[in-house]
């Protein structure tokens, strides 16, 4: 069966510090991979998605970047965090044929 | 533009009462349709999905949804709500042309005892 893991689960970082959130998928190959963000009390905002290694599509211009160094690994990064980067970050994968998303447990980032 | 609309931001129901959460989509062709649930501080869990065929879809936790092409709707229902159903519910659609789901803005369900 397929599983998805993302870490860390909770992160408190000062403004201006770097960020790295990691996500890995097991039990499938060549998945589509996604990073979403939820601000407090808000809906889902798609940040990045990837249909293959090294292929990244950015949905919203911002302070963040994403990379896919391996088929089942997706990394969300920032060189210098802003207060507005605080939120709940969700990684997800999907089968390319159906679009059905499978989500990780989320990473809560607080920027102080 | 393709979109998914959940007109109810917040719904409150009593435990044991029936529930219907509304979802409308705007697409040129019938998309694949999904309902997800999110408990506080957790990821999203798939409740049910519609690809084609029978328009009444059964899901987990006693939920069902009915696809109505004429109304471009995919409403989620449950005959008797339990306190543990309190959560955020998201409707989503997929056509395959953009490799990504389009989500509605979500409906927060509160259950009173």
mmCIF file of C-alpha atoms in Angstrom:
data_model
loop_
_atom_site.group_PDB
_atom_site.id
_atom_site.type_symbol
_atom_site.label_atom_id
_atom_site.label_comp_id
_atom_site.label_asym_id
_atom_site.label_seq_id
_atom_site.Cartn_x
_atom_site.Cartn_y
_atom_site.Cartn_z
ATOM 1 C CA UNK A 1 0.000 0.000 0.000
ATOM 2 C CA UNK A 2 1.014 3.590 -0.527
ATOM 3 C CA UNK A 3 2.047 5.916 2.283
ATOM 4 C CA UNK A 4 3.087 9.515 2.486
ATOM 5 C CA UNK A 5 5.249 11.076 5.159
ATOM 6 C CA UNK A 6 6.083 14.692 5.774
ATOM 7 C CA UNK A 7 8.233 16.284 8.420
ATOM 8 C CA UNK A 8 8.729 18.023 10.680
ATOM 9 C CA UNK A 9 5.213 18.051 12.104
ATOM 10 C CA UNK A 10 5.752 21.319 13.945
ATOM 11 C CA UNK A 11 8.280 24.055 13.381
ATOM 12 C CA UNK A 12 8.850 27.433 15.039
ATOM 13 C CA UNK A 13 11.282 29.639 13.166
ATOM 14 C CA UNK A 14 12.427 33.260 13.445
ATOM 15 C CA UNK A 15 11.841 35.717 10.643
ATOM 16 C CA UNK A 16 14.685 35.603 8.139
ATOM 17 C CA UNK A 17 15.678 32.009 8.867
ATOM 18 C CA UNK A 18 15.671 29.262 6.208
ATOM 19 C CA UNK A 19 13.040 26.560 5.842
ATOM 20 C CA UNK A 20 13.033 23.002 4.607
ATOM 21 C CA UNK A 21 9.968 20.772 4.729
ATOM 22 C CA UNK A 22 10.306 17.287 3.333
ATOM 23 C CA UNK A 23 7.804 14.847 1.935
ATOM 24 C CA UNK A 24 8.279 11.295 0.721
ATOM 25 C CA UNK A 25 5.892 8.817 -0.826
ATOM 26 C CA UNK A 26 6.247 5.056 -0.654
ATOM 27 C CA UNK A 27 4.574 2.250 -2.533
ATOM 28 C CA UNK A 28 4.049 3.976 -5.879
ATOM 29 C CA UNK A 29 6.145 5.282 -8.728
ATOM 30 C CA UNK A 30 6.018 8.473 -10.774
ATOM 31 C CA UNK A 31 3.334 10.152 -8.665
ATOM 32 C CA UNK A 32 2.246 13.735 -9.084
ATOM 33 C CA UNK A 33 3.347 15.642 -5.973
ATOM 34 C CA UNK A 34 1.852 18.760 -4.417
ATOM 35 C CA UNK A 35 2.449 21.334 -1.695
ATOM 36 C CA UNK A 36 -0.560 23.153 -0.248
ATOM 37 C CA UNK A 37 -0.803 25.793 2.457
ATOM 38 C CA UNK A 38 -3.639 26.662 4.787
ATOM 39 C CA UNK A 39 -3.567 29.955 6.638
ATOM 40 C CA UNK A 40 -5.512 30.032 9.883
ATOM 41 C CA UNK A 41 -9.215 29.512 9.183
ATOM 42 C CA UNK A 42 -8.687 29.561 5.452
ATOM 43 C CA UNK A 43 -9.039 27.101 2.614
ATOM 44 C CA UNK A 44 -6.375 25.269 0.659
ATOM 45 C CA UNK A 45 -3.901 27.190 -1.453
ATOM 46 C CA UNK A 46 -1.886 25.195 -3.980
ATOM 47 C CA UNK A 47 1.722 26.347 -3.875
ATOM 48 C CA UNK A 48 3.615 23.938 -6.142
ATOM 49 C CA UNK A 49 3.072 20.727 -8.019
ATOM 50 C CA UNK A 50 5.329 18.349 -9.877
ATOM 51 C CA UNK A 51 4.586 15.733 -12.536
ATOM 52 C CA UNK A 52 8.137 14.375 -12.617
ATOM 53 C CA UNK A 53 11.697 14.681 -11.321
ATOM 54 C CA UNK A 54 12.966 18.225 -11.711
ATOM 55 C CA UNK A 55 9.612 19.448 -13.041
ATOM 56 C CA UNK A 56 8.081 22.073 -10.757
ATOM 57 C CA UNK A 57 5.072 24.264 -11.437
ATOM 58 C CA UNK A 58 4.543 27.283 -9.231
ATOM 59 C CA UNK A 59 1.015 28.460 -8.629
ATOM 60 C CA UNK A 60 1.604 31.566 -6.568
ATOM 61 C CA UNK A 61 4.610 33.894 -6.681
ATOM 62 C CA UNK A 62 6.031 34.028 -3.208
ATOM 63 C CA UNK A 63 8.926 33.568 -0.879
ATOM 64 C CA UNK A 64 8.980 29.791 -1.227
ATOM 65 C CA UNK A 65 10.471 27.286 -3.664
ATOM 66 C CA UNK A 66 10.092 23.562 -4.251
ATOM 67 C CA UNK A 67 12.336 20.825 -5.556
ATOM 68 C CA UNK A 68 11.925 17.203 -6.526
ATOM 69 C CA UNK A 69 15.362 15.588 -6.386
ATOM 70 C CA UNK A 70 13.995 12.038 -6.527
ATOM 71 C CA UNK A 71 10.860 10.439 -7.946
ATOM 72 C CA UNK A 72 9.101 10.191 -4.580
ATOM 73 C CA UNK A 73 10.636 13.114 -2.692
ATOM 74 C CA UNK A 74 9.297 16.646 -2.643
ATOM 75 C CA UNK A 75 10.922 19.481 -0.691
ATOM 76 C CA UNK A 76 9.545 22.901 0.177
ATOM 77 C CA UNK A 77 12.153 25.554 0.958
ATOM 78 C CA UNK A 78 12.704 29.172 1.756
ATOM 79 C CA UNK A 79 15.936 31.120 2.112
ATOM 80 C CA UNK A 80 14.426 33.750 4.404
ATOM 81 C CA UNK A 81 11.100 33.250 6.119
ATOM 82 C CA UNK A 82 8.508 36.000 6.439
ATOM 83 C CA UNK A 83 5.805 36.310 9.077
ATOM 84 C CA UNK A 84 3.251 35.679 6.338
ATOM 85 C CA UNK A 85 4.769 32.250 5.699
ATOM 86 C CA UNK A 86 3.165 30.944 8.892
ATOM 87 C CA UNK A 87 0.547 28.314 8.267
ATOM 88 C CA UNK A 88 -0.247 24.649 7.913
ATOM 89 C CA UNK A 89 1.582 22.994 5.032
ATOM 90 C CA UNK A 90 0.275 19.853 3.411
ATOM 91 C CA UNK A 91 2.045 17.542 1.025
ATOM 92 C CA UNK A 92 0.006 15.280 -1.227
ATOM 93 C CA UNK A 93 0.438 12.816 -4.071
ATOM 94 C CA UNK A 94 -1.893 11.665 -6.787
ATOM 95 C CA UNK A 95 -2.176 9.157 -9.544
ATOM 96 C CA UNK A 96 -1.926 10.956 -12.836
ATOM 97 C CA UNK A 97 -4.965 9.196 -14.255
ATOM 98 C CA UNK A 98 -7.599 10.170 -11.673
ATOM 99 C CA UNK A 99 -6.327 13.181 -9.782
ATOM 100 C CA UNK A 100 -7.327 11.623 -6.482
ATOM 101 C CA UNK A 101 -5.138 13.197 -3.822
ATOM 102 C CA UNK A 102 -3.624 11.460 -0.805
ATOM 103 C CA UNK A 103 -2.471 13.845 1.884
ATOM 104 C CA UNK A 104 0.231 13.762 4.505
ATOM 105 C CA UNK A 105 -0.466 14.720 8.089
ATOM 106 C CA UNK A 106 0.732 18.283 7.654
ATOM 107 C CA UNK A 107 3.463 20.538 9.039
ATOM 108 C CA UNK A 108 2.576 23.521 11.173
ATOM 109 C CA UNK A 109 4.995 26.402 10.687
ATOM 110 C CA UNK A 110 5.029 29.393 13.001
ATOM 111 C CA UNK A 111 7.272 32.277 12.060
ATOM 112 C CA UNK A 112 8.006 34.681 14.917
ATOM 113 C CA UNK B 1 -13.090 29.526 -15.651
ATOM 114 C CA UNK B 2 -13.271 26.155 -13.976
ATOM 115 C CA UNK B 3 -14.396 26.428 -10.373
ATOM 116 C CA UNK B 4 -15.869 24.610 -7.405
ATOM 117 C CA UNK B 5 -18.275 26.430 -5.122
ATOM 118 C CA UNK B 6 -19.270 25.527 -1.593
ATOM 119 C CA UNK B 7 -21.861 28.170 -0.710
ATOM 120 C CA UNK B 8 -22.018 27.384 3.006
ATOM 121 C CA UNK B 9 -19.014 28.521 5.001
ATOM 122 C CA UNK B 10 -20.293 27.245 8.330
ATOM 123 C CA UNK B 11 -23.127 24.841 9.217
ATOM 124 C CA UNK B 12 -24.351 23.802 12.650
ATOM 125 C CA UNK B 13 -26.482 20.701 13.151
ATOM 126 C CA UNK B 14 -27.635 18.772 16.192
ATOM 127 C CA UNK B 15 -26.286 15.308 16.804
ATOM 128 C CA UNK B 16 -28.605 12.774 15.212
ATOM 129 C CA UNK B 17 -29.956 15.233 12.663
ATOM 130 C CA UNK B 18 -29.468 14.795 8.935
ATOM 131 C CA UNK B 19 -26.811 16.709 7.031
ATOM 132 C CA UNK B 20 -26.418 18.022 3.524
ATOM 133 C CA UNK B 21 -23.380 19.987 2.377
ATOM 134 C CA UNK B 22 -23.646 21.667 -0.973
ATOM 135 C CA UNK B 23 -21.121 21.664 -3.792
ATOM 136 C CA UNK B 24 -21.468 23.075 -7.307
ATOM 137 C CA UNK B 25 -18.945 22.919 -10.102
ATOM 138 C CA UNK B 26 -18.441 24.914 -13.246
ATOM 139 C CA UNK B 27 -16.722 22.912 -15.974
ATOM 140 C CA UNK B 28 -17.250 22.370 -19.674
ATOM 141 C CA UNK B 29 -17.345 18.604 -19.225
ATOM 142 C CA UNK B 30 -18.195 16.472 -16.204
ATOM 143 C CA UNK B 31 -15.133 16.323 -13.983
ATOM 144 C CA UNK B 32 -14.128 13.671 -11.506
ATOM 145 C CA UNK B 33 -15.560 14.763 -8.152
ATOM 146 C CA UNK B 34 -14.359 14.266 -4.601
ATOM 147 C CA UNK B 35 -15.269 15.044 -1.011
ATOM 148 C CA UNK B 36 -12.561 15.322 1.632
ATOM 149 C CA UNK B 37 -12.764 15.813 5.395
ATOM 150 C CA UNK B 38 -10.215 17.539 7.597
ATOM 151 C CA UNK B 39 -10.150 17.364 11.374
ATOM 152 C CA UNK B 40 -8.325 20.202 13.173
ATOM 153 C CA UNK B 41 -4.565 19.989 12.802
ATOM 154 C CA UNK B 42 -4.672 17.019 10.481
ATOM 155 C CA UNK B 43 -4.382 16.250 6.811
ATOM 156 C CA UNK B 44 -7.316 15.681 4.482
ATOM 157 C CA UNK B 45 -8.990 12.295 4.219
ATOM 158 C CA UNK B 46 -10.966 11.167 1.190
ATOM 159 C CA UNK B 47 -14.641 10.499 2.000
ATOM 160 C CA UNK B 48 -15.836 9.494 -1.449
ATOM 161 C CA UNK B 49 -15.325 10.037 -5.149
ATOM 162 C CA UNK B 50 -17.320 10.032 -8.369
ATOM 163 C CA UNK B 51 -15.803 9.107 -11.706
ATOM 164 C CA UNK B 52 -18.788 7.845 -13.690
ATOM 165 C CA UNK B 53 -21.725 5.453 -13.481
ATOM 166 C CA UNK B 54 -24.122 5.339 -10.549
ATOM 167 C CA UNK B 55 -24.861 8.899 -9.516
ATOM 168 C CA UNK B 56 -25.292 8.004 -5.851
ATOM 169 C CA UNK B 57 -21.889 7.319 -4.332
ATOM 170 C CA UNK B 58 -21.293 5.698 -0.966
ATOM 171 C CA UNK B 59 -18.298 6.673 1.102
ATOM 172 C CA UNK B 60 -16.693 6.056 4.425
ATOM 173 C CA UNK B 61 -18.131 7.008 7.819
ATOM 174 C CA UNK B 62 -21.715 6.690 6.575
ATOM 175 C CA UNK B 63 -21.486 9.536 4.050
ATOM 176 C CA UNK B 64 -22.962 9.534 0.564
ATOM 177 C CA UNK B 65 -23.074 12.025 -2.273
ATOM 178 C CA UNK B 66 -25.312 12.421 -5.279
ATOM 179 C CA UNK B 67 -24.093 13.670 -8.634
ATOM 180 C CA UNK B 68 -26.690 15.726 -10.508
ATOM 181 C CA UNK B 69 -25.537 16.715 -13.957
ATOM 182 C CA UNK B 70 -28.510 19.007 -14.583
ATOM 183 C CA UNK B 71 -27.649 21.048 -11.498
ATOM 184 C CA UNK B 72 -23.851 20.723 -11.743
ATOM 185 C CA UNK B 73 -23.929 19.605 -8.139
ATOM 186 C CA UNK B 74 -22.318 16.967 -5.977
ATOM 187 C CA UNK B 75 -23.896 17.350 -2.535
ATOM 188 C CA UNK B 76 -22.690 15.394 0.467
ATOM 189 C CA UNK B 77 -25.237 13.814 2.819
ATOM 190 C CA UNK B 78 -25.417 11.858 6.015
ATOM 191 C CA UNK B 79 -28.698 10.629 7.563
ATOM 192 C CA UNK B 80 -27.621 11.010 11.199
ATOM 193 C CA UNK B 81 -24.693 13.127 12.258
ATOM 194 C CA UNK B 82 -22.381 12.131 15.102
ATOM 195 C CA UNK B 83 -20.426 14.570 17.253
ATOM 196 C CA UNK B 84 -17.204 13.172 15.755
ATOM 197 C CA UNK B 85 -18.276 14.434 12.318
ATOM 198 C CA UNK B 86 -17.421 17.995 13.351
ATOM 199 C CA UNK B 87 -14.702 19.004 10.896
ATOM 200 C CA UNK B 88 -13.985 20.944 7.722
ATOM 201 C CA UNK B 89 -15.333 19.459 4.489
ATOM 202 C CA UNK B 90 -13.899 20.162 1.057
ATOM 203 C CA UNK B 91 -15.375 19.415 -2.334
ATOM 204 C CA UNK B 92 -12.951 19.080 -5.250
ATOM 205 C CA UNK B 93 -13.000 18.478 -8.994
ATOM 206 C CA UNK B 94 -10.492 17.140 -11.531
ATOM 207 C CA UNK B 95 -10.489 17.106 -15.318
ATOM 208 C CA UNK B 96 -6.966 15.924 -16.044
ATOM 209 C CA UNK B 97 -6.053 18.864 -18.207
ATOM 210 C CA UNK B 98 -4.064 20.654 -15.518
ATOM 211 C CA UNK B 99 -2.806 17.772 -13.339
ATOM 212 C CA UNK B 100 -4.360 19.278 -10.229
ATOM 213 C CA UNK B 101 -7.582 19.294 -8.247
ATOM 214 C CA UNK B 102 -9.661 22.411 -7.870
ATOM 215 C CA UNK B 103 -10.946 22.727 -4.315
ATOM 216 C CA UNK B 104 -13.909 24.592 -2.949
ATOM 217 C CA UNK B 105 -13.349 26.942 -0.040
ATOM 218 C CA UNK B 106 -14.648 24.422 2.472
ATOM 219 C CA UNK B 107 -17.594 24.130 4.850
ATOM 220 C CA UNK B 108 -16.994 23.973 8.567
ATOM 221 C CA UNK B 109 -19.429 21.634 10.308
ATOM 222 C CA UNK B 110 -20.244 22.121 13.956
ATOM 223 C CA UNK B 111 -22.266 19.476 15.793
ATOM 224 C CA UNK B 112 -24.200 20.373 18.904
ATOM 225 C CA UNK B 113 -25.092 17.783 21.513
#
